Amino acid sequence: MRRKHLVGVGVVIFLTWNLLMYYMLVSKNPGKIGGVSVKDQLRNLQGDIERQLSHNSELLQQLQKLDEEIRRTTTPRPIRAEDTIIPILLIACDRTTVSRSLDLLIKYNPNKKRFPIIVSQDCGHKPTADVIQRYVGEYGIQHIKHPNTSEIPLPWPQKKFQGYYKLSRHYKWALNQVFHTFNYSAVIIVEDDLDISPDFYEYFSATFPVLHQDPSLWCVSAWNDNGKVGMVSEEADLLYRTDFFPGLGWMMERSMWIEIGPKWPEAFWDDWMRHPDQRKGRACIRPEICRTSTFGKKGVSKGLFYEKHLKFIKLNDKFVPFTKTDLSYLSKEKYDPYFAKLVDNTPEVSVAEAMSGRRSNMKALKILYSTKEEFKSTAKKLGIMDDFKAGVPRVAYKGVVSFMYKGQRIYLTPPPNWTGYDVKWS
């Protein structure tokens, strides 16, 4: 727009000057002017016009150079997703073992400027605060403290869930700090009881551009709910889309927080995230092998699932160079047709047949389920998580749950006429 404006001014000046000359030399004296014939006067005018054209050409070149200089100095360079600063937000409370999480976050951090570490502490627990402060001085992490550590007034039936209410309140405050006070455009959220893999940062670096460019995605998670030893393949580079919000080390953008932050729930924020009103048909990216594992046996969940499930989760120990890999296959337009064809072409068997090993020569097998009871029965037999959240089985995509059983890929799949998740399956 600036260039067009400058060129337009030059053209107007040129035309105005020519019109004035013509009016003065011709219109007022159609015969002779000062004894000079009109023919001679027009010849002189032609010379003047040629000189003016030359001058205008030089002026136009100068205006073009000025326009280029203005654009070079005032137009910001497009921001690449790969250059986005993504802080690590560590949610802490009263675990002095937060040092274990911090040690790994610092050890594997490839770029402190791109991945600054922010510890947000609730509870007002001084021993934990003292531990965190040591990292502030030595490693330059940022330590922020939730200003409201008061008890939340709850009716008697909900009092036992006080911890979940406080945790949700803390999350909302901390995320508001990241996005509205510090003005970051994305965040990776972890808690104070998580170990991370050597390629944790590499994984999120590579998947952020995919998340940023695909509106059908709303998060990237480091977690696989069925990621126990023996239930995942050795292919550490395998990534999937999932309709289930996994959490436990996850990334989202500010645009998503602007959408969900104002209606953030008072408690049970992770289950709230899994509801259709929040998910809106969007998916997350998740890995075959987890990039986080939890050592927090005790917490607000009172160790729920830890002894039977969480402590068996396999943490990836191989570095996968994801940033040197083309991850465009995770975009919805490419992934959906590929995944549908993959599942459709997989041989269908019964649960008993899959467990018998008679088809162990096949790379993958498919088991159908039509009801909630069928899914839960099959899941228990094969050892995967059998629960639903807002009707979505853990790790499912388009109703399909993918996992390994005795070294063989299994797709637990809804029938061909499946029309979507049923929120009553919870």
Coordinates of C-alpha atoms in Angstrom, one line a residue:
M1 CA 0.0 0.0 0.0
R2 CA 2.8 2.4 0.8
R3 CA 4.5 1.7 -2.5
K4 CA 1.3 2.4 -4.5
H5 CA 0.8 5.6 -2.6
L6 CA 4.3 6.9 -3.3
V7 CA 4.1 6.0 -7.0
G8 CA 0.7 7.6 -7.3
V9 CA 2.0 10.9 -5.8
G10 CA 4.7 10.9 -8.4
V11 CA 2.3 10.4 -11.3
V12 CA 0.0 13.1 -10.0
I13 CA 2.9 15.6 -9.8
F14 CA 3.9 14.7 -13.4
L15 CA 0.5 15.1 -14.9
T16 CA -0.3 18.3 -13.0
W17 CA 3.0 19.9 -14.3
N18 CA 2.3 18.9 -17.9
L19 CA -1.3 20.3 -17.7
L20 CA -0.1 23.6 -16.3
M21 CA 2.5 23.9 -19.1
Y22 CA 0.0 23.2 -21.8
Y23 CA -2.5 25.6 -20.4
M24 CA 0.1 28.4 -20.1
L25 CA 1.7 27.9 -23.5
V26 CA -1.2 27.0 -25.7
S27 CA -4.6 27.8 -24.2
K28 CA -4.0 31.5 -23.5
N29 CA -2.4 32.3 -26.8
P30 CA -3.3 30.2 -29.8
G31 CA -1.2 32.2 -32.2
K32 CA 2.3 33.4 -31.1
I33 CA 3.7 33.9 -27.7
G34 CA 6.3 36.7 -27.4
G35 CA 6.9 36.5 -31.2
V36 CA 7.5 32.8 -31.1
S37 CA 5.3 30.6 -33.2
V38 CA 3.2 27.9 -31.7
K39 CA 5.2 25.3 -33.7
D40 CA 8.4 26.5 -32.0
Q41 CA 6.7 26.8 -28.7
L42 CA 5.5 23.2 -29.0
R43 CA 9.0 22.1 -29.9
N44 CA 10.3 23.8 -26.8
L45 CA 7.5 22.1 -24.8
Q46 CA 8.5 18.7 -26.2
G47 CA 12.1 19.2 -25.0
D48 CA 10.8 20.3 -21.6
I49 CA 8.5 17.2 -21.4
E50 CA 11.4 14.9 -22.3
R51 CA 13.6 16.5 -19.6
Q52 CA 10.7 16.2 -17.1
L53 CA 10.2 12.5 -18.1
S54 CA 13.8 11.8 -17.4
H55 CA 13.5 13.6 -14.1
N56 CA 10.3 11.7 -13.2
S57 CA 12.1 8.4 -14.1
E58 CA 14.9 9.2 -11.7
L59 CA 12.3 10.3 -9.0
L60 CA 10.4 7.0 -9.5
Q61 CA 13.6 5.0 -9.0
Q62 CA 14.3 6.9 -5.8
L63 CA 10.8 6.3 -4.6
Q64 CA 11.2 2.5 -5.3
K65 CA 14.4 2.4 -3.4
L66 CA 12.8 4.2 -0.5
D67 CA 9.9 1.8 -0.6
E68 CA 12.2 -1.2 -0.5
E69 CA 14.1 0.3 2.4
I70 CA 10.9 1.0 4.4
R71 CA 9.7 -2.5 3.9
R72 CA 13.0 -4.0 4.8
T73 CA 13.2 -2.1 8.1
T74 CA 9.5 -2.1 9.2
T75 CA 8.1 -5.5 7.9
P76 CA 8.7 -8.1 10.6
R77 CA 10.2 -11.4 9.5
P78 CA 7.6 -14.2 9.5
I79 CA 7.9 -16.2 12.7
R80 CA 8.7 -19.9 12.1
A81 CA 7.1 -22.5 14.3
E82 CA 10.5 -23.9 14.8
D83 CA 11.7 -20.7 16.4
T84 CA 8.8 -20.3 18.9
I85 CA 9.8 -20.1 22.5
I86 CA 8.1 -22.9 24.4
P87 CA 8.5 -22.8 28.2
I88 CA 8.3 -25.9 30.4
L89 CA 5.7 -25.3 33.1
L90 CA 6.3 -27.6 36.0
I91 CA 3.4 -27.8 38.4
A92 CA 4.7 -28.4 41.9
C93 CA 3.3 -28.6 45.4
D94 CA 4.8 -30.3 48.4
R95 CA 7.2 -32.9 46.9
T96 CA 10.8 -32.2 47.7
T97 CA 11.6 -34.9 45.1
V98 CA 10.7 -32.2 42.5
S99 CA 14.5 -32.1 42.2
R100 CA 14.4 -35.4 40.3
S101 CA 12.1 -33.9 37.7
L102 CA 14.2 -30.7 37.5
D103 CA 17.5 -32.6 37.1
L104 CA 16.2 -34.4 34.0
L105 CA 14.5 -31.3 32.5
I106 CA 17.9 -29.4 32.9
K107 CA 20.0 -32.4 31.8
Y108 CA 18.2 -32.9 28.5
N109 CA 17.4 -29.3 27.7
P110 CA 19.1 -28.5 24.3
N111 CA 18.4 -24.7 24.3
K112 CA 17.6 -22.9 27.6
K113 CA 16.5 -19.8 25.6
R114 CA 13.9 -21.7 23.6
F115 CA 12.8 -23.9 26.5
P116 CA 12.9 -21.8 29.6
I117 CA 11.8 -23.7 32.8
I118 CA 9.1 -22.2 35.0
V119 CA 8.2 -23.9 38.3
S120 CA 4.8 -22.9 39.6
Q121 CA 4.3 -24.0 43.2
D122 CA 1.1 -24.3 45.2
C123 CA 0.7 -25.4 48.8
G124 CA 3.2 -23.0 50.3
H125 CA 5.4 -25.9 51.4
K126 CA 8.7 -24.4 52.5
P127 CA 11.0 -27.4 52.2
T128 CA 9.9 -27.8 48.6
A129 CA 10.3 -24.1 48.0
D130 CA 13.8 -24.3 49.3
V131 CA 14.7 -27.1 46.9
I132 CA 13.3 -25.1 44.0
Q133 CA 15.2 -22.0 45.0
R134 CA 18.5 -23.8 44.7
Y135 CA 17.7 -24.3 41.0
V136 CA 16.8 -20.6 40.6
G137 CA 20.2 -19.6 41.6
E138 CA 22.3 -22.3 39.9
Y139 CA 20.4 -22.9 36.7
G140 CA 18.3 -19.7 36.3
I141 CA 14.9 -21.4 36.3
Q142 CA 11.9 -19.2 37.2
H143 CA 10.0 -19.9 40.5
I144 CA 6.5 -18.5 40.8
K145 CA 4.1 -19.2 43.7
H146 CA 0.4 -19.5 43.6
P147 CA -0.8 -16.6 45.8
N148 CA -4.0 -18.4 47.0
T149 CA -3.3 -21.6 49.1
S150 CA -6.4 -21.4 51.1
E151 CA -8.8 -24.2 51.7
I152 CA -11.7 -24.3 49.2
P153 CA -15.1 -24.4 50.9
L154 CA -16.9 -27.6 49.8
P155 CA -20.0 -29.5 50.9
W156 CA -19.4 -32.7 52.8
P157 CA -19.7 -35.1 49.8
Q158 CA -16.9 -33.2 47.9
K159 CA -14.6 -32.5 50.8
K160 CA -12.6 -35.7 50.0
F161 CA -11.8 -34.1 46.6
Q162 CA -10.2 -31.0 48.1
G163 CA -6.9 -31.8 46.4
Y164 CA -8.5 -32.0 42.9
Y165 CA -10.1 -28.6 43.4
K166 CA -6.8 -27.0 44.5
L167 CA -5.0 -28.6 41.6
S168 CA -7.5 -27.3 39.1
R169 CA -7.3 -23.8 40.7
H170 CA -3.5 -23.9 40.5
Y171 CA -3.5 -25.0 36.9
K172 CA -5.7 -22.1 35.9
W173 CA -3.6 -19.5 37.7
A174 CA -0.3 -21.0 36.3
L175 CA -1.5 -21.1 32.7
N176 CA -2.8 -17.6 33.0
Q177 CA 0.7 -16.5 34.1
V178 CA 2.3 -18.3 31.1
F179 CA 0.0 -17.0 28.5
H180 CA -1.3 -13.6 29.8
T181 CA 1.5 -12.4 32.1
F182 CA 4.6 -13.8 30.4
N183 CA 2.9 -13.7 27.0
Y184 CA 4.2 -17.0 25.6
S185 CA 2.5 -18.5 22.6
A186 CA 2.8 -22.2 23.6
V187 CA 3.6 -24.3 26.7
I188 CA 4.7 -27.8 27.7
I189 CA 3.1 -28.8 31.0
V190 CA 4.6 -31.4 33.3
E191 CA 4.1 -32.2 37.0
D192 CA 6.6 -32.7 39.8
D193 CA 6.5 -36.5 39.7
L194 CA 7.5 -37.1 36.1
D195 CA 10.7 -38.5 34.6
I196 CA 11.4 -37.5 30.9
S197 CA 13.1 -39.4 28.1
P198 CA 16.3 -38.2 26.4
D199 CA 14.4 -37.1 23.4
F200 CA 11.6 -35.3 25.3
Y201 CA 12.5 -31.9 23.9
E202 CA 13.2 -33.3 20.4
Y203 CA 9.7 -34.9 20.4
F204 CA 8.0 -31.6 21.2
S205 CA 10.2 -29.5 19.0
A206 CA 9.2 -31.7 16.0
T207 CA 5.5 -32.0 16.7
F208 CA 4.9 -28.3 17.5
P209 CA 4.8 -27.3 13.8
V210 CA 2.3 -30.0 13.1
L211 CA 0.1 -28.8 16.0
H212 CA 0.5 -25.2 14.9
Q213 CA -0.6 -25.9 11.3
D214 CA -3.4 -28.4 11.8
P215 CA -6.6 -27.0 13.4
S216 CA -7.9 -30.6 13.9
L217 CA -5.2 -31.0 16.6
W218 CA -5.4 -29.4 20.0
C219 CA -2.5 -31.0 21.9
V220 CA 0.6 -33.1 21.8
S221 CA 1.1 -35.5 24.6
A222 CA 4.2 -37.5 25.7
W223 CA 2.0 -40.3 27.1
N224 CA 0.5 -43.6 26.0
D225 CA -2.0 -44.9 28.5
N226 CA -1.4 -48.5 27.3
G227 CA 2.4 -47.9 27.2
K228 CA 3.3 -50.7 29.6
V229 CA 6.3 -53.0 29.0
G230 CA 5.3 -55.7 26.6
M231 CA 2.4 -53.7 25.2
V232 CA 4.4 -51.4 23.0
S233 CA 6.6 -52.2 20.0
E234 CA 10.3 -51.4 19.9
E235 CA 9.6 -48.7 17.2
A236 CA 10.4 -45.6 19.2
D237 CA 9.6 -43.3 16.3
L238 CA 6.0 -44.4 16.0
L239 CA 3.5 -41.5 16.5
Y240 CA -0.3 -41.6 16.4
R241 CA -3.3 -39.3 16.5
T242 CA -5.7 -40.0 19.4
D243 CA -9.2 -38.7 20.3
F244 CA -8.4 -39.3 24.0
F245 CA -6.7 -36.5 25.9
P246 CA -3.7 -38.2 27.5
G247 CA -2.1 -35.5 29.6
L248 CA 1.0 -36.4 31.7
G249 CA 3.4 -34.2 29.8
W250 CA 1.6 -32.3 27.1
M251 CA 1.7 -29.2 24.9
M252 CA -0.9 -26.7 23.8
E253 CA -0.9 -23.2 22.2
R254 CA -2.2 -19.9 23.6
S255 CA -5.1 -19.8 21.2
M256 CA -6.4 -23.0 22.9
W257 CA -6.0 -21.5 26.3
I258 CA -7.9 -18.4 25.2
E259 CA -10.7 -20.8 24.2
I260 CA -10.9 -23.0 27.3
G261 CA -9.3 -20.9 30.0
P262 CA -12.4 -18.8 30.8
K263 CA -14.5 -21.9 31.4
W264 CA -11.8 -23.9 33.2
P265 CA -13.5 -26.3 35.7
E266 CA -13.3 -26.1 39.5
A267 CA -12.0 -29.7 39.7
F268 CA -11.1 -32.8 37.6
W269 CA -9.7 -30.7 34.9
D270 CA -8.3 -33.6 32.9
D271 CA -11.6 -35.4 32.6
W272 CA -13.2 -32.1 31.7
M273 CA -10.8 -31.8 28.8
R274 CA -12.0 -35.1 27.5
H275 CA -15.6 -34.0 27.2
P276 CA -16.9 -33.4 23.7
D277 CA -17.7 -29.8 24.6
Q278 CA -14.0 -29.1 25.0
R279 CA -12.5 -31.6 22.5
K280 CA -14.9 -30.6 19.7
G281 CA -13.8 -33.5 17.5
R282 CA -10.1 -32.5 17.8
A283 CA -7.3 -35.0 18.3
C284 CA -3.9 -35.1 20.1
I285 CA -0.6 -36.5 18.9
R286 CA 0.8 -39.3 21.2
P287 CA 3.8 -41.7 20.9
E288 CA 4.0 -45.4 20.8
I289 CA 6.5 -45.4 23.7
C290 CA 6.0 -42.8 26.4
R291 CA 8.3 -39.8 26.7
T292 CA 7.3 -39.4 30.4
S293 CA 6.8 -41.8 33.3
T294 CA 5.6 -41.1 36.8
F295 CA 7.3 -41.9 40.0
G296 CA 4.6 -40.3 42.1
K297 CA 3.0 -43.1 44.0
K298 CA 1.2 -40.7 46.3
G299 CA -0.7 -37.6 45.2
V300 CA -4.2 -36.3 44.9
S301 CA -5.3 -39.6 43.3
K302 CA -4.0 -41.5 46.4
G303 CA -1.9 -43.8 44.2
L304 CA -4.9 -44.8 42.0
F305 CA -3.6 -47.2 39.2
Y306 CA 0.0 -46.8 40.3
E307 CA 0.7 -50.3 41.6
K308 CA -1.3 -52.1 39.0
H309 CA -0.5 -49.9 36.0
L310 CA 1.5 -46.7 36.1
K311 CA 4.7 -48.1 37.5
F312 CA 4.9 -50.6 34.6
I313 CA 4.9 -47.8 31.9
K314 CA 7.9 -48.0 29.6
L315 CA 9.9 -44.8 29.3
N316 CA 11.7 -44.4 26.0
D317 CA 15.5 -44.6 26.4
K318 CA 16.5 -44.1 22.7
F319 CA 17.0 -40.7 21.1
V320 CA 14.9 -40.4 18.0
P321 CA 15.8 -37.4 15.7
F322 CA 12.2 -36.3 15.2
T323 CA 13.2 -32.9 13.9
K324 CA 14.9 -34.5 10.9
T325 CA 11.9 -36.6 10.1
D326 CA 8.9 -35.7 8.0
L327 CA 5.9 -35.7 10.3
S328 CA 3.4 -34.4 7.8
Y329 CA 1.8 -37.8 7.8
L330 CA 0.2 -36.8 11.2
S331 CA -2.0 -34.2 9.5
K332 CA -5.6 -35.3 9.4
E333 CA -5.8 -35.2 5.6
K334 CA -3.0 -37.7 5.3
Y335 CA -3.4 -39.8 8.5
D336 CA -7.1 -40.6 8.3
P337 CA -7.2 -42.4 4.9
Y338 CA -4.0 -44.2 5.7
F339 CA -5.2 -45.3 9.1
A340 CA -8.6 -46.4 7.9
K341 CA -7.0 -48.5 5.1
L342 CA -4.5 -50.0 7.5
V343 CA -7.2 -51.2 9.9
D344 CA -9.6 -52.3 7.1
N345 CA -6.9 -54.5 5.5
T346 CA -6.0 -56.2 8.8
P347 CA -7.4 -59.7 9.2
E348 CA -10.3 -60.0 11.7
V349 CA -10.1 -62.7 14.5
S350 CA -11.8 -63.5 17.7
V351 CA -10.3 -62.7 21.1
A352 CA -9.7 -66.4 21.7
E353 CA -7.9 -66.8 18.4
A354 CA -5.7 -63.8 19.0
M355 CA -4.8 -65.1 22.5
S356 CA -4.1 -68.6 21.2
G357 CA -1.2 -67.5 19.0
R358 CA -2.4 -69.5 16.0
R359 CA -2.1 -66.4 13.8
S360 CA 1.2 -65.2 15.2
N361 CA 2.6 -65.3 11.6
M362 CA 0.5 -62.2 10.9
K363 CA 1.9 -58.7 11.5
A364 CA -1.4 -57.4 12.9
L365 CA -4.8 -58.7 13.9
K366 CA -8.2 -57.0 14.3
I367 CA -10.7 -57.7 17.0
L368 CA -14.2 -56.1 16.7
Y369 CA -16.3 -54.8 19.6
S370 CA -19.9 -53.5 19.3
T371 CA -20.9 -52.8 22.9
K372 CA -19.3 -51.3 26.0
E373 CA -19.4 -54.7 27.7
E374 CA -17.6 -56.3 24.7
F375 CA -14.9 -53.7 24.8
K376 CA -14.3 -54.0 28.6
S377 CA -14.3 -57.8 28.5
T378 CA -11.8 -57.9 25.6
A379 CA -9.6 -55.2 27.1
K380 CA -9.3 -57.1 30.5
K381 CA -8.4 -60.3 28.7
L382 CA -5.7 -58.6 26.7
G383 CA -4.4 -56.4 29.6
I384 CA -5.1 -52.9 28.3
M385 CA -7.0 -50.1 30.1
D386 CA -10.7 -50.9 29.9
D387 CA -12.3 -47.6 31.0
F388 CA -13.9 -44.8 29.1
K389 CA -13.9 -41.0 29.5
A390 CA -16.8 -39.3 27.9
G391 CA -17.3 -42.4 25.9
V392 CA -13.8 -42.5 24.5
P393 CA -11.5 -45.5 25.3
R394 CA -7.9 -44.6 26.2
V395 CA -5.6 -44.0 23.2
A396 CA -8.5 -44.6 20.8
Y397 CA -8.7 -42.9 17.4
K398 CA -11.9 -43.3 15.4
G399 CA -12.9 -45.8 18.0
V400 CA -9.8 -48.0 17.3
V401 CA -7.4 -48.9 20.1
S402 CA -3.9 -49.9 18.9
F403 CA -1.5 -51.9 21.1
M404 CA 0.9 -54.9 21.2
Y405 CA 0.0 -58.4 22.5
K406 CA 2.7 -61.0 22.7
G407 CA 4.7 -59.2 20.0
Q408 CA 1.8 -58.8 17.6
R409 CA -0.1 -55.6 16.8
I410 CA -3.8 -55.7 17.8
Y411 CA -6.4 -53.2 16.6
L412 CA -9.5 -53.3 18.9
T413 CA -12.0 -51.9 16.5
P414 CA -15.7 -50.8 16.4
P415 CA -17.9 -52.3 13.6
P416 CA -17.9 -50.8 10.1
N417 CA -21.2 -49.0 10.8
W418 CA -19.7 -47.1 13.8
T419 CA -21.0 -43.5 13.9
G420 CA -19.0 -42.1 16.8
Y421 CA -18.4 -42.2 20.5
D422 CA -21.3 -42.6 22.9
V423 CA -20.8 -40.4 26.0
K424 CA -23.0 -42.8 28.0
W425 CA -20.1 -45.3 27.7
S426 CA -18.4 -44.0 30.8

